Coordinates of N, CA and C in Angstrom, one line a residue:
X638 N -51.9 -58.6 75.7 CA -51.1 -57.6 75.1 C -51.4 -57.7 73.6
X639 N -52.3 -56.3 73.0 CA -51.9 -56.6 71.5 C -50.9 -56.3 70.5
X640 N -50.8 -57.1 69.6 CA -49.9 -56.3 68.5 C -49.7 -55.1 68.5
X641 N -48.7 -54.5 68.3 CA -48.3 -53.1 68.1 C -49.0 -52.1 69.1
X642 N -50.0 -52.5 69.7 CA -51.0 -51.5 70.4 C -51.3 -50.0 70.0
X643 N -51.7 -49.0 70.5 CA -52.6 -47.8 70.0 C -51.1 -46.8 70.2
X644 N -51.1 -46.0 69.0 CA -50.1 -45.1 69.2 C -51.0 -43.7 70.3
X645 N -50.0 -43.6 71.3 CA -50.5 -42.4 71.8 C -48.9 -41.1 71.7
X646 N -49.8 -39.7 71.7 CA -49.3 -38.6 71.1 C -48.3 -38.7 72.3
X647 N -46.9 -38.1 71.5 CA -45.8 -38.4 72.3 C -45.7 -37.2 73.1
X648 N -46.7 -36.3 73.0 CA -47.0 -35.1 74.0 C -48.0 -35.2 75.4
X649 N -47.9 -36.8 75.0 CA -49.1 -37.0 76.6 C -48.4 -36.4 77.6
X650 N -49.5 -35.6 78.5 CA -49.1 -35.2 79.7 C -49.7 -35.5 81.2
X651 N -50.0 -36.0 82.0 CA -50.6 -36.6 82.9 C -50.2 -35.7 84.3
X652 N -51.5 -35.1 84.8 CA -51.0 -34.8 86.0 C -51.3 -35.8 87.2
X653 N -50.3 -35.7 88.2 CA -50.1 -36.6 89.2 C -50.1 -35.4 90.7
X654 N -51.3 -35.3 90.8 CA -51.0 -35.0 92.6 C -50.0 -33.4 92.2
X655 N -50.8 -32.5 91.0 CA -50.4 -31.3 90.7 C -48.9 -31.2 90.1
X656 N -48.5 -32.6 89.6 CA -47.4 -32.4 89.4 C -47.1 -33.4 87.8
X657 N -46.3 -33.1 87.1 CA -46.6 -33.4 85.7 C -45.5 -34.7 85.2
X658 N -46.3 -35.8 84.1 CA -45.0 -36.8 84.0 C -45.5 -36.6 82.6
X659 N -44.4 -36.4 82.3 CA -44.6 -36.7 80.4 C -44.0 -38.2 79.6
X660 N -44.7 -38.7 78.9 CA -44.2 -39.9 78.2 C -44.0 -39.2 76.6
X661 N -43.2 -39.9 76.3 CA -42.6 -39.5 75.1 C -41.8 -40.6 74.2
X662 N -41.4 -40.6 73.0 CA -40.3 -41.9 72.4 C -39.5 -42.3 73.3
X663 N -39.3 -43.3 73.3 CA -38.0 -44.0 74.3 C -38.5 -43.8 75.9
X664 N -39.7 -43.3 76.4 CA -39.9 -43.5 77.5 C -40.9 -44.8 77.8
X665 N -41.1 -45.3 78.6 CA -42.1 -46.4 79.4 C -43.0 -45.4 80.5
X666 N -44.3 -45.7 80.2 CA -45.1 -45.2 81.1 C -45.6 -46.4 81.5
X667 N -45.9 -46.1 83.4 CA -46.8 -47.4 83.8 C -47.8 -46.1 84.8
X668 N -48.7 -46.7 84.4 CA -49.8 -46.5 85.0 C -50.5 -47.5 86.0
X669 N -50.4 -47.3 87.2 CA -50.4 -48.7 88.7 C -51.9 -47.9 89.2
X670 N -52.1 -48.9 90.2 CA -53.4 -49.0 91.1 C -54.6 -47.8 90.6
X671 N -55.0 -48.4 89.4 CA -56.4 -47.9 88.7 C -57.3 -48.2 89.7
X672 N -58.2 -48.0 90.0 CA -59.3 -48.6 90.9 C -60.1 -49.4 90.2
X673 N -60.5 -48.5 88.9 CA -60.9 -49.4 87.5 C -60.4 -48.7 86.2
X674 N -59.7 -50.1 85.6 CA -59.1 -48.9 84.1 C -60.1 -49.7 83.1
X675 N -61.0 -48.6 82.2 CA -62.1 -48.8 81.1 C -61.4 -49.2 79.6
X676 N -62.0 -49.8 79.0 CA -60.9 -50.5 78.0 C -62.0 -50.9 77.2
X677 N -62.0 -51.5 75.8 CA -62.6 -51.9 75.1 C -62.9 -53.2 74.9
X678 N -64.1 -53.7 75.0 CA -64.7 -55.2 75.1 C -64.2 -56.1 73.9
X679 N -63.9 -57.0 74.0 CA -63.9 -57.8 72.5 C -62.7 -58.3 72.2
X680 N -62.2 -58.6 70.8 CA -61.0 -59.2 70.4 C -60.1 -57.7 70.1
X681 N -58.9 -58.5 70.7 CA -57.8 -57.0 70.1 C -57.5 -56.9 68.9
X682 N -58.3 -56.3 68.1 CA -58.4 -55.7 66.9 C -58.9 -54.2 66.7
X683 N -58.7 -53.3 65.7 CA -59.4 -51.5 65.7 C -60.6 -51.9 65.6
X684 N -61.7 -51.3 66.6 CA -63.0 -50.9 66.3 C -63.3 -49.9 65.6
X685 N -64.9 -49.9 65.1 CA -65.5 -48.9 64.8 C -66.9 -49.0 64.6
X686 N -67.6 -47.7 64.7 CA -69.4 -47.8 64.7 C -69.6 -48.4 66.1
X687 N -70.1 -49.2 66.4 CA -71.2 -49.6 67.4 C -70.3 -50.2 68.2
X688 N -69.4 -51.0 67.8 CA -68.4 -51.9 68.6 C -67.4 -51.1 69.9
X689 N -67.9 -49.9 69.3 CA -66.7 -48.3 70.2 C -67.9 -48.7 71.2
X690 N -68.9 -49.1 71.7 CA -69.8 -49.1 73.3 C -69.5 -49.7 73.6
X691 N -69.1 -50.7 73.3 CA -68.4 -52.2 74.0 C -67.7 -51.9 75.0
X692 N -67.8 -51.3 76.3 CA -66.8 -51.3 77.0 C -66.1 -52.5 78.2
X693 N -65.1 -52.7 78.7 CA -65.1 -53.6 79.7 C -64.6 -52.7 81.0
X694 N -64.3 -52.7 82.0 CA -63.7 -52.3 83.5 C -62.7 -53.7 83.9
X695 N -61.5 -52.8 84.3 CA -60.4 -54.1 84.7 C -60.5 -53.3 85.7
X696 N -60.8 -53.8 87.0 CA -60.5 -53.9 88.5 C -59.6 -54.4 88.7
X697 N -58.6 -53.2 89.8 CA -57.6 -53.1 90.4 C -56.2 -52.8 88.9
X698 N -56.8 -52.1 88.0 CA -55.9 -52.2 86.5 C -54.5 -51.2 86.4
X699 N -53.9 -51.7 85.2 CA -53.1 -51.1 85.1 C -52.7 -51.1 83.9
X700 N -51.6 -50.0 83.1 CA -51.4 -49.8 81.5 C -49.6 -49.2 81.5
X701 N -49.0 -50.4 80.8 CA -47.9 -49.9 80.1 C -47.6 -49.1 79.0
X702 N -47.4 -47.9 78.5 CA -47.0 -47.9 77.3 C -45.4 -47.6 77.0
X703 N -45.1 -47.9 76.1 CA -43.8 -47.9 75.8 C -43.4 -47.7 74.2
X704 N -42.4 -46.4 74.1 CA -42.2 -45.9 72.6 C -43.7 -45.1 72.4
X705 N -44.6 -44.5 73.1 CA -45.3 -44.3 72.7 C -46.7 -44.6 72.4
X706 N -46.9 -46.1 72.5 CA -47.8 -47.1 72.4 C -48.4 -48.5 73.3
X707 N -49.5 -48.3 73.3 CA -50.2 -49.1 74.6 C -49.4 -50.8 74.5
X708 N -48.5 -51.0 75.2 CA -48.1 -52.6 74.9 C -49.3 -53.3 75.5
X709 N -49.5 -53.1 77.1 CA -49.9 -54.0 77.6 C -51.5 -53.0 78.8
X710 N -52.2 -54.4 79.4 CA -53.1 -53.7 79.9 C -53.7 -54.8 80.7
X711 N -54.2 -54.6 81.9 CA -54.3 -55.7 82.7 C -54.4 -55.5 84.5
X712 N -54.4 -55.9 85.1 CA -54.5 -56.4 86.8 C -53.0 -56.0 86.7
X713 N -52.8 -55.5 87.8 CA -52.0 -54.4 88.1 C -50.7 -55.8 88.4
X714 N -50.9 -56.4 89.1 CA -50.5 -57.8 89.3 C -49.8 -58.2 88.0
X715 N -50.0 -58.4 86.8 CA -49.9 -59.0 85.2 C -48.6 -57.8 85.1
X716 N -49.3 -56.3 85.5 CA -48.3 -55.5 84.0 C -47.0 -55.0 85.2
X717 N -46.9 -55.0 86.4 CA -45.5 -54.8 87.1 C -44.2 -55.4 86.4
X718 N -44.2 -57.0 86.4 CA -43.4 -57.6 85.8 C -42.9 -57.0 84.6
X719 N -43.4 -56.5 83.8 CA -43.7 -55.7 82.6 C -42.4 -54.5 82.7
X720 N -42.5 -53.8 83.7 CA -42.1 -52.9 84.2 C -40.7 -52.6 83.9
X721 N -39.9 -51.6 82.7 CA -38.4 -51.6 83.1 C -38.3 -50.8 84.4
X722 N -36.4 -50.9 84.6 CA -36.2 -49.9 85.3 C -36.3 -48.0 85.5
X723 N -36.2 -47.8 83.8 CA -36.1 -46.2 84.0 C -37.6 -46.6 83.7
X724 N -38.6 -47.0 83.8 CA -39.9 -46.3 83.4 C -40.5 -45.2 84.4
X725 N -41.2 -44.7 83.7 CA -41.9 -42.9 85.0 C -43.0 -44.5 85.1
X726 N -43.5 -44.2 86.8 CA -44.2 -44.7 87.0 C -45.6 -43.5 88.2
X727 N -47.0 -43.9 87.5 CA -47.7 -43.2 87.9 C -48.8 -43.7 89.0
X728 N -48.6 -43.2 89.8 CA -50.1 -44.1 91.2 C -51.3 -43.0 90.5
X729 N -52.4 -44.2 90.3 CA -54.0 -43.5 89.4 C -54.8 -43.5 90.7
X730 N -54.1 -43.8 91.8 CA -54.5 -43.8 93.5 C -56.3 -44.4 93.5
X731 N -56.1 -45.0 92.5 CA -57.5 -45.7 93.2 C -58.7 -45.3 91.9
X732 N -58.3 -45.0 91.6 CA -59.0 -43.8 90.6 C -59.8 -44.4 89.1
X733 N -60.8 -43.9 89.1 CA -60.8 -44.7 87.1 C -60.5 -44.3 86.2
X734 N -59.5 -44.9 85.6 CA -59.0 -44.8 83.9 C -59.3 -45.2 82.9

């Protein structure tokens, strides 16, 4: 989990199976059963230039955000616990993120 993690636009909108979940301030988004979620190789710190190819693949992945910002990222297993109760939670049904 890094510091402060990446602000994402509090207008994210994610379709699910034709149907829409929005994360916003004060919401928790979990994102469950990635098949593989793509993420960036290296130390959690901002990249830039050449270091943005670095990619890694977490099999079986998954991604918290909360307030708007990536907390956590990890084996699907790791970020549940993570999980509050009102969070929107999203099935990536296998899928790569």
């Amino acid at each position: 989990m890094g510091e402060g993690g990446c602000l994402i636009d509090s207008r994210l909108t994610l379709s699910e199976n034709g149907g829409t979940v929005k994360a916003g301030p004060g919401t928790d988004l979990a994102v469950l059963h990635c098949g593989q979620l793509a993420t960036l190789a290296g130390p959690p710190r901002p990249r830039t230039g050449r270091e943005m190819r670095q990619l890694a693949l977490i099999c079986d992945g998954a991604m918290l955000i909360r307030n708007g910002r990536i907390q956590a990222i990890g084996r699907g297993t790791d970020i549940q616990s993570l999980i509050s109760d009102g969070a929107e939670v999203v099935d990536a049904g296998g899928r790569l993120v």
